[in-house]
Coordinates of C-alpha atoms and ligand atoms in Angstrom, one line a residue:
M12 CA -6.2 -22.7 -3.4
P13 CA -8.5 -20.6 -1.0
N14 CA -6.1 -17.6 -0.9
V15 CA -6.8 -13.9 -1.5
T16 CA -4.4 -11.2 -2.6
V17 CA -5.4 -7.6 -1.7
I18 CA -3.9 -4.7 -3.6
G19 CA -4.6 -1.0 -4.0
A20 CA -5.7 -0.2 -7.6
Q21 CA -5.1 3.6 -7.4
W22 CA -2.3 5.7 -5.8
G23 CA -2.6 4.0 -2.4
D24 CA -4.8 5.1 0.6
E25 CA -7.8 3.3 -0.9
G26 CA -8.8 1.9 2.5
K27 CA -7.0 -1.4 2.3
G28 CA -6.5 -1.6 6.1
K29 CA -10.2 -2.0 6.8
I30 CA -10.7 -4.6 4.0
V31 CA -7.7 -6.6 5.1
D32 CA -8.9 -6.5 8.7
W33 CA -12.4 -7.6 7.5
L34 CA -10.9 -10.5 5.5
S35 CA -8.2 -11.4 8.1
E36 CA -10.9 -12.7 10.5
R37 CA -11.4 -15.5 7.9
A38 CA -7.7 -16.0 7.1
D39 CA -5.2 -18.2 8.9
V40 CA -2.2 -16.3 7.8
V41 CA -1.7 -12.7 6.7
V42 CA 1.5 -11.8 4.7
R43 CA 3.0 -8.4 3.7
F44 CA 5.1 -8.8 0.5
Q45 CA 6.4 -5.4 -0.6
G46 CA 7.0 -1.9 0.6
G47 CA 7.9 -1.1 4.1
H48 CA 6.9 1.4 6.8
N49 CA 5.9 3.9 4.1
A50 CA 2.5 2.2 4.2
G51 CA -0.3 3.5 6.5
H52 CA -3.1 1.1 7.2
T53 CA -5.8 2.3 9.5
L54 CA -8.0 -0.3 11.3
V55 CA -11.0 0.8 13.3
V56 CA -12.2 -2.0 15.7
G57 CA -14.9 -0.8 18.1
D58 CA -13.5 2.3 19.8
N59 CA -9.9 1.5 19.0
V60 CA -8.1 3.0 16.0
Y61 CA -4.9 1.0 15.1
K62 CA -2.5 2.7 12.7
L63 CA -0.1 0.2 11.2
S64 CA 2.8 0.9 8.8
L65 CA 5.0 -2.2 8.9
L66 CA 3.1 -4.9 10.7
P67 CA 0.6 -7.0 8.7
S68 CA -3.0 -6.0 9.6
G69 CA -3.8 -9.5 10.8
I70 CA -1.8 -8.9 14.0
V71 CA -4.6 -6.9 15.5
R72 CA -6.8 -10.0 15.6
G73 CA -4.1 -12.4 16.6
T74 CA -3.9 -14.0 13.1
M75 CA -0.5 -15.4 12.2
S76 CA 1.2 -12.5 10.5
I77 CA 4.3 -12.6 8.3
I78 CA 6.6 -9.9 7.0
G79 CA 7.8 -11.4 3.7
N80 CA 11.2 -11.1 2.0
G81 CA 9.9 -8.5 -0.5
V82 CA 9.5 -5.9 2.4
V83 CA 12.3 -3.5 3.3
F84 CA 12.6 -3.6 7.0
D85 CA 13.5 -0.8 9.4
P86 CA 14.3 -2.6 12.7
W87 CA 14.0 0.5 14.9
H88 CA 10.6 1.2 13.4
F89 CA 9.6 -2.4 13.9
R90 CA 10.5 -2.3 17.6
D91 CA 8.6 0.9 18.2
E92 CA 5.5 -0.3 16.2
V93 CA 5.4 -3.6 18.1
A94 CA 5.7 -1.6 21.4
R95 CA 2.9 0.8 20.4
I96 CA 0.4 -1.8 19.2
S97 CA 1.2 -4.1 22.1
G98 CA 0.6 -1.1 24.4
M99 CA -3.0 -1.0 23.0
G100 CA -3.6 -4.5 24.3
V101 CA -2.7 -6.6 21.3
N102 CA -0.7 -9.7 22.0
I103 CA 2.4 -9.8 19.8
T104 CA 4.8 -12.7 20.1
P105 CA 7.0 -14.8 17.9
E106 CA 4.1 -17.3 17.8
N107 CA 1.9 -14.9 15.8
L108 CA 4.5 -12.6 14.1
Q109 CA 7.4 -13.8 11.9
V110 CA 9.9 -11.7 9.9
S111 CA 11.7 -13.1 6.8
E112 CA 15.5 -13.5 7.3
Q113 CA 15.9 -12.2 3.8
C114 CA 14.4 -8.7 4.2
P115 CA 16.8 -6.0 3.3
L116 CA 17.4 -3.6 6.3
I117 CA 16.5 0.1 6.2
L118 CA 19.3 1.9 8.1
P119 CA 19.5 5.6 9.1
L120 CA 21.7 6.2 6.1
H121 CA 18.8 5.3 3.8
S122 CA 16.5 7.9 5.2
D123 CA 19.4 10.4 5.2
L124 CA 19.8 9.8 1.5
D125 CA 16.0 9.8 0.8
G126 CA 15.7 13.2 2.4
A127 CA 18.9 14.7 0.9
R128 CA 17.8 13.7 -2.6
E129 CA 14.3 15.1 -2.1
D130 CA 15.8 18.4 -0.8
A131 CA 18.1 18.7 -3.7
S132 CA 15.4 18.0 -6.3
G133 CA 13.4 21.2 -5.9
A134 CA 10.3 21.2 -8.0
G135 CA 11.2 17.8 -9.5
K136 CA 11.0 16.0 -6.1
I137 CA 9.0 12.7 -5.9
G138 CA 7.4 13.6 -2.6
T139 CA 8.5 10.4 -0.9
T140 CA 7.7 9.5 2.7
R141 CA 11.5 10.1 3.4
R142 CA 11.6 6.8 5.2
G143 CA 14.5 5.4 3.1
I144 CA 12.4 3.0 1.0
G145 CA 13.9 3.8 -2.4
P146 CA 17.5 3.8 -1.2
A147 CA 17.0 0.5 0.6
Y148 CA 15.6 -1.2 -2.5
E149 CA 18.5 0.3 -4.6
D150 CA 21.0 -1.4 -2.2
K151 CA 19.1 -4.7 -2.5
A152 CA 19.3 -4.6 -6.3
G153 CA 22.9 -3.4 -6.0
R154 CA 23.7 -6.5 -3.9
R155 CA 25.2 -4.4 -1.1
A156 CA 22.2 -4.5 1.4
L157 CA 22.5 -5.7 4.9
R158 CA 19.6 -8.1 5.6
V159 CA 17.7 -9.2 8.6
C160 CA 19.7 -12.5 8.8
D161 CA 22.9 -10.4 9.2
L162 CA 21.6 -9.2 12.6
A163 CA 22.5 -12.7 13.9
H164 CA 26.1 -12.4 12.5
L165 CA 27.3 -9.0 13.5
D166 CA 30.8 -10.2 14.4
D167 CA 31.3 -11.0 10.7
I168 CA 29.7 -8.0 9.2
G169 CA 32.8 -5.9 8.5
P170 CA 33.4 -6.7 4.8
Q171 CA 29.7 -6.2 3.9
L172 CA 29.5 -3.0 5.9
D173 CA 32.6 -1.7 4.1
R174 CA 31.1 -2.4 0.7
L175 CA 27.9 -0.6 1.7
L176 CA 29.6 2.4 3.3
A177 CA 32.0 2.8 0.3
H178 CA 28.9 3.4 -1.8
H179 CA 27.0 5.6 0.6
N180 CA 30.0 7.7 1.8
A181 CA 30.7 8.7 -1.8
L182 CA 27.1 9.7 -2.2
R183 CA 27.0 11.5 1.1
T184 CA 30.1 13.5 0.1
G185 CA 28.3 14.6 -3.0
F186 CA 25.3 15.8 -1.0
G187 CA 27.5 17.6 1.6
M188 CA 26.7 15.1 4.4
P189 CA 29.4 13.7 6.8
P190 CA 30.4 10.1 6.3
V191 CA 28.6 7.4 8.2
D192 CA 30.2 6.6 11.6
R193 CA 30.9 2.9 11.1
D194 CA 31.5 2.1 14.8
E195 CA 28.4 3.9 15.9
L196 CA 26.3 2.0 13.2
I197 CA 27.6 -1.4 14.6
V198 CA 26.7 -0.3 18.1
Q199 CA 23.2 0.6 16.9
L200 CA 22.8 -2.7 15.1
R201 CA 24.0 -4.7 18.2
D202 CA 21.5 -2.7 20.3
I203 CA 18.5 -3.4 18.0
A204 CA 19.2 -7.0 17.1
P205 CA 17.7 -8.6 20.2
S206 CA 14.3 -6.8 19.5
V207 CA 14.1 -8.4 16.1
L208 CA 15.8 -11.8 16.2
P209 CA 13.2 -13.7 18.2
F210 CA 10.7 -13.0 15.3
V211 CA 13.1 -14.0 12.5
K212 CA 12.3 -17.2 10.6
P213 CA 12.7 -18.8 7.1
V214 CA 9.1 -17.7 6.6
W215 CA 8.8 -19.6 3.3
T216 CA 8.6 -22.8 5.4
T217 CA 5.7 -21.5 7.4
L218 CA 4.0 -20.6 4.2
R219 CA 4.8 -24.0 2.6
D220 CA 3.3 -25.7 5.6
A221 CA 0.2 -23.5 5.6
K222 CA -0.2 -24.3 1.9
A223 CA 0.2 -28.1 2.6
N224 CA -2.5 -27.8 5.3
R225 CA -4.8 -25.9 3.0
R226 CA -4.7 -22.9 5.3
R227 CA -6.2 -19.6 4.0
I228 CA -3.5 -17.1 3.2
L229 CA -4.2 -13.4 2.8
F230 CA -1.5 -11.4 0.9
E231 CA -1.6 -7.8 2.1
G232 CA -0.4 -5.3 -0.5
A233 CA 0.7 -1.7 0.3
Q234 CA 0.5 1.4 -1.8
G235 CA -1.3 1.1 -5.1
V236 CA -0.7 -0.1 -8.7
L237 CA -0.3 3.5 -10.0
L238 CA 2.7 3.7 -7.7
D239 CA 4.2 0.4 -9.0
V240 CA 7.8 0.9 -10.1
D241 CA 7.0 -0.7 -13.5
H242 CA 3.3 0.0 -14.1
G243 CA 2.8 3.3 -12.2
T244 CA 3.3 6.9 -13.1
Y245 CA 7.1 6.6 -13.3
P246 CA 9.2 8.3 -12.0
F247 CA 6.6 9.4 -9.5
V248 CA 6.2 6.0 -8.0
T249 CA 7.5 3.9 -5.0
S250 CA 10.5 1.6 -5.5
S251 CA 8.7 -1.8 -5.4
N252 CA 6.4 -3.8 -7.5
V253 CA 3.0 -3.4 -6.0
V254 CA 1.0 -5.5 -8.5
A255 CA -0.4 -8.9 -7.4
G256 CA 2.4 -10.8 -9.1
Q257 CA 4.7 -9.5 -6.4
A258 CA 2.8 -11.4 -3.7
A259 CA 4.4 -14.7 -4.9
A260 CA 8.0 -13.4 -5.2
G261 CA 7.8 -11.2 -2.1
S262 CA 6.7 -14.0 0.2
G263 CA 8.4 -17.0 -1.2
M264 CA 5.4 -18.8 -2.6
G265 CA 4.7 -19.9 -6.2
A266 CA 2.8 -17.9 -8.7
N267 CA -0.1 -20.4 -8.4
S268 CA -0.6 -19.6 -4.7
T269 CA -1.8 -16.0 -4.7
G270 CA -5.5 -16.9 -5.3
Y271 CA -8.2 -14.4 -5.9
V272 CA -7.0 -10.9 -6.5
L273 CA -9.1 -8.3 -4.8
G274 CA -8.4 -4.7 -6.0
I275 CA -9.3 -2.0 -3.5
V276 CA -10.7 1.0 -5.3
K277 CA -11.8 4.3 -3.7
A278 CA -15.1 5.7 -5.1
Y279 CA -13.1 8.9 -6.1
T280 CA -9.4 9.5 -6.5
T281 CA -6.6 10.7 -4.2
R282 CA -2.8 11.0 -4.4
V283 CA -0.1 12.1 -2.0
G284 CA 3.2 13.4 -3.3
S285 CA 4.0 14.7 -6.8
G286 CA 3.2 13.4 -10.2
P287 CA 0.4 13.4 -12.8
F288 CA -3.2 13.3 -11.7
P289 CA -5.6 13.9 -14.7
T290 CA -8.8 14.2 -12.7
E291 CA -7.5 16.3 -9.8
Q292 CA -9.9 19.0 -8.6
D293 CA -7.9 21.8 -7.3
N294 CA -11.2 23.6 -6.4
A295 CA -14.2 23.5 -4.0
D296 CA -15.1 19.9 -5.1
G297 CA -11.6 18.7 -4.3
E298 CA -11.7 20.5 -0.9
K299 CA -15.1 18.9 -0.2
L300 CA -13.8 15.4 -1.0
G301 CA -10.7 15.9 1.1
Q302 CA -12.6 17.2 4.1
R303 CA -15.4 14.6 4.0
G304 CA -13.0 11.8 3.3
H305 CA -10.4 12.9 6.0
E306 CA -7.8 12.8 3.3
F307 CA -4.6 13.3 5.3
G308 CA -1.7 10.8 5.1
T309 CA -1.5 8.2 7.9
V310 CA 2.3 8.2 7.7
T311 CA 3.3 11.8 6.9
G312 CA 0.1 13.8 7.8
R313 CA 0.3 15.4 4.4
K314 CA -2.9 16.7 2.8
R315 CA -3.9 14.4 -0.1
R316 CA -4.7 15.7 -3.5
C317 CA -8.4 14.8 -4.5
G318 CA -10.3 14.4 -7.7
W319 CA -13.0 12.5 -9.6
F320 CA -13.0 8.8 -10.3
D321 CA -10.7 7.9 -13.2
A322 CA -12.1 4.7 -14.8
V323 CA -9.2 4.7 -17.4
L324 CA -6.5 4.4 -14.7
V325 CA -8.4 1.9 -12.7
R326 CA -9.2 -0.3 -15.7
Q327 CA -5.4 -0.3 -16.5
A328 CA -4.5 -1.1 -12.9
I329 CA -7.0 -4.0 -12.9
A330 CA -5.6 -5.4 -16.2
V331 CA -1.9 -5.3 -15.2
S332 CA -2.6 -6.8 -11.8
G333 CA -5.1 -9.5 -12.8
V334 CA -7.8 -8.2 -10.4
A335 CA -10.8 -10.5 -10.3
G336 CA -13.1 -8.3 -8.2
M337 CA -13.1 -4.8 -6.6
A338 CA -13.8 -3.6 -3.1
L339 CA -15.3 -0.2 -3.6
T340 CA -14.5 2.0 -0.5
K341 CA -15.6 5.4 0.9
L342 CA -18.8 5.5 -1.1
D343 CA -20.3 7.5 1.7
V344 CA -17.9 10.4 1.1
L345 CA -19.9 11.1 -2.1
D346 CA -23.2 11.5 -0.3
G347 CA -24.8 14.9 -0.8
F348 CA -22.9 15.9 -4.0
D349 CA -25.3 17.4 -6.5
M350 CA -23.3 16.1 -9.5
L351 CA -20.5 13.6 -9.8
Q352 CA -18.1 13.0 -12.6
I353 CA -16.4 9.9 -13.9
C354 CA -13.5 10.1 -16.3
T355 CA -14.2 7.6 -19.1
G356 CA -11.4 8.4 -21.5
Y357 CA -8.7 10.9 -22.4
T358 CA -7.6 13.1 -25.3
L359 CA -4.0 13.7 -26.0
D360 CA -3.2 16.6 -28.3
G361 CA -6.8 16.5 -29.5
Q362 CA -6.8 12.7 -30.2
P363 CA -8.9 10.2 -28.2
L364 CA -6.8 7.9 -26.0
D365 CA -8.2 4.8 -24.1
H366 CA -5.2 4.3 -21.8
F367 CA -2.7 6.2 -19.7
P368 CA 0.5 6.8 -21.7
A369 CA 4.0 5.8 -20.4
H370 CA 5.9 8.9 -21.2
A371 CA 5.9 11.6 -18.4
A372 CA 5.4 14.5 -20.7
E373 CA 2.4 12.8 -22.3
Q374 CA 1.0 11.9 -18.9
A375 CA 1.1 15.5 -18.0
R376 CA -0.8 16.5 -21.2
V377 CA -3.7 14.1 -21.2
V378 CA -7.1 15.7 -20.8
P379 CA -9.9 13.7 -19.2
V380 CA -13.3 13.1 -20.9
Y381 CA -16.0 13.1 -18.2
E382 CA -19.5 11.6 -17.9
S383 CA -21.7 13.4 -15.4
F384 CA -23.9 11.7 -12.8
E385 CA -26.7 13.1 -10.7
G386 CA -25.7 12.6 -7.1
W387 CA -27.8 11.3 -4.2
S388 CA -29.0 13.2 -1.1
E389 CA -29.6 10.1 1.1
S390 CA -26.8 8.8 3.4
T391 CA -25.1 5.7 2.5
A392 CA -22.9 5.8 5.6
G393 CA -23.2 2.5 7.5
A394 CA -25.2 0.7 4.8
R395 CA -24.8 -3.1 5.1
R396 CA -27.1 -4.3 2.3
W397 CA -27.3 -3.6 -1.4
A398 CA -31.0 -2.7 -0.8
D399 CA -29.9 0.1 1.6
L400 CA -28.2 2.0 -1.2
P401 CA -30.0 4.8 -3.1
A402 CA -30.8 4.1 -6.8
Q403 CA -28.3 6.8 -8.0
A404 CA -25.5 5.3 -5.9
I405 CA -26.2 1.9 -7.5
K406 CA -26.2 3.5 -10.9
Y407 CA -22.8 5.0 -10.1
I408 CA -21.4 1.7 -9.0
R409 CA -22.8 -0.2 -12.0
R410 CA -21.2 2.3 -14.4
I411 CA -17.8 1.9 -12.6
E412 CA -18.1 -1.9 -13.1
E413 CA -18.8 -1.4 -16.8
L414 CA -16.1 1.0 -17.4
T415 CA -13.4 -0.8 -15.5
E416 CA -14.5 -4.2 -16.8
C417 CA -14.5 -5.6 -13.3
P418 CA -17.2 -6.7 -10.9
V419 CA -17.7 -5.2 -7.4
A420 CA -17.2 -7.9 -4.7
L421 CA -17.5 -5.6 -1.6
V422 CA -18.7 -2.1 -0.9
S423 CA -17.4 -0.3 2.2
T424 CA -19.6 2.4 3.6
S425 CA -17.7 3.6 6.7
P426 CA -14.4 3.0 8.5
Q427 CA -16.2 0.5 10.8
R428 CA -15.4 -3.1 9.8
D429 CA -19.0 -4.3 9.8
D430 CA -20.3 -1.4 7.6
T431 CA -19.5 -3.5 4.5
I432 CA -21.8 -4.9 1.8
L433 CA -20.7 -8.3 0.6
V434 CA -21.6 -9.1 -3.0
R435 CA -19.2 -12.0 -3.5
D436 CA -17.0 -13.6 -0.9
P437 CA -13.4 -13.5 -2.2
F438 CA -12.4 -16.5 -0.1
L439 CA -15.2 -18.6 -1.7
D440 CA -14.9 -17.3 -5.3
Ligands
LIG527 P1 8.3 6.3 -1.1 O1 7.5 5.0 -1.1 O2 8.5 6.8 0.3 O3 9.6 6.2 -1.8 O4 7.4 7.4 -1.8 C1 7.2 7.4 -3.3 C2 5.8 7.8 -3.6 O5 4.9 6.9 -3.1 C3 5.4 9.2 -3.0 O6 4.5 9.8 -3.9 C4 4.6 8.7 -1.7 O7 3.7 9.7 -1.3 C5 3.9 7.5 -2.3 N1 3.6 6.5 -1.2 C6 4.4 5.7 -0.6 N2 3.7 4.9 0.3 C7 2.4 5.3 0.2 C8 1.2 4.8 0.8 O8 1.1 3.9 1.6 N3 0.0 5.5 0.4 C9 0.1 6.5 -0.5 N4 1.1 6.9 -1.1 C10 2.3 6.3 -0.8

C-alpha cells in the first residue's frame, strides 16, 4: 500500500504544512483525519504564503482533498477559508474537495463554552485556541452532536437540537451566559448549509475506490503526539487522538491502509498554551530560538514557548505512534549557536527516568539531563544535499537518530518547499 501518514511528533507547529505540501505533489489524495480549525499549516509556494487551518494542504496543488469523519467541522470557518484560499487563485470545487457527512459540527455555542471555561479556569487554564474543538468532541462522544449530514435535513432537526440545547443551556446558566437562541441558530444553519452541502460525500467510498485503484493516499495529521488526548501531557492536550492510528478511524479506512508513518520533528522544541515543558528555555537562548524560528502561532498569533530538543519525549512519541522515519525541520534556526543541548534523559526526585511520566505532578517535577554539542557557524539555510551540511550539523542529526531510535527520512532547511534534503522517499519505503 503506497500510502503515507504524516503526524507531528512534538507539541504541534513542527512544520507539517511544508512537508505535506512537498509530499502532496506525489499523492493522489490528501486526507485530514482529526482536529479542526485549531490547526495552522503554513505553505510557502514561490511568492505565495498559504495559511490553512481546516482545508487539507493538498488543495493548494489541486490534489483531491478530503476532510474525514474524525475532523470537527466549523461550517462558517469552512466557507471563509474556501473563499480566502480561492481568492488567492486556488481552484476549489466539489471535484477536488470533499467533506465527510459524519463530521460533528462546531457551532457558536462550542466556542462560547471553550472561552467561558478558559476564562473561569484562571491559572489552571489549558490555553486552548478557543475555537470550540474540545466542546465539539465532547458532544460527539456524548451522542448529542449535530453532524454535517444534518445540514441536509434541517426541517427534521428539532428533537436533536432540543437534546443538544438542554445540555448546553444548563452549562451556560452555570457560566452566567444567556441561553442559546434556538430560532436564531436554525436560521444560521439554514444560511450556511448551501456553502457546505455541495462538498459533502460519503468520503469513505472515495477512499475505498482510491485504494482499489492503488492511488497514493496521504493522511495529514494536525497538532502533535504530545497533545494527543491519550498519549500527550494530559490534561494540557487537545481533545482528539493525534497518533497515526487515528488516520484509519478518522477517515474510514482500515488500519492496514495508513502506510508509512512519517513523524515531523522540529530540530528544537516549542509549545503554545499551558502545560509541562521540561527543556523550556525562559532565557536568551529561548528568545533567540523564537525570533530566528518566527515562533508565533498561525491560528492565535500567540508567542510560542521555546527550548532545547527533548529526545526522551520524541522517542516516546515515535514509539506510541509507530513512526517509521522522521522529517527533521527548521535545522537552519540552529545556525550560529555556539552550543546546543539535547535532553537525553530525566531525573525525578533524584532518580533516573527514561520516559515521561503520566501523572501531571510528576511531569512538572522531572529535571532534564543534557548532552552539550558544539554548534556550527555555517548557514544550513536552503541546503538541498546532505553534503551541503556542516559536519557539526550532521553530528547533531545522527545523535538525534540514535537517541530517538528512528532514522531521518527528510531534512527541511527553509520554508521553501524545494529546500529539502531527501534521505529516503516515504512513498517508496
Ligand atoms: P484546543 O485544541 O484548541 O482545544 O487546544 C488545546 C491545546 O492544544 C492548547 O495548548 C493549544 O495551544 C494546543 N493546540 C491546538 N492546536 C494546535 C496546533 O495546531 N499547533 C500547536 N498547538 C495546538
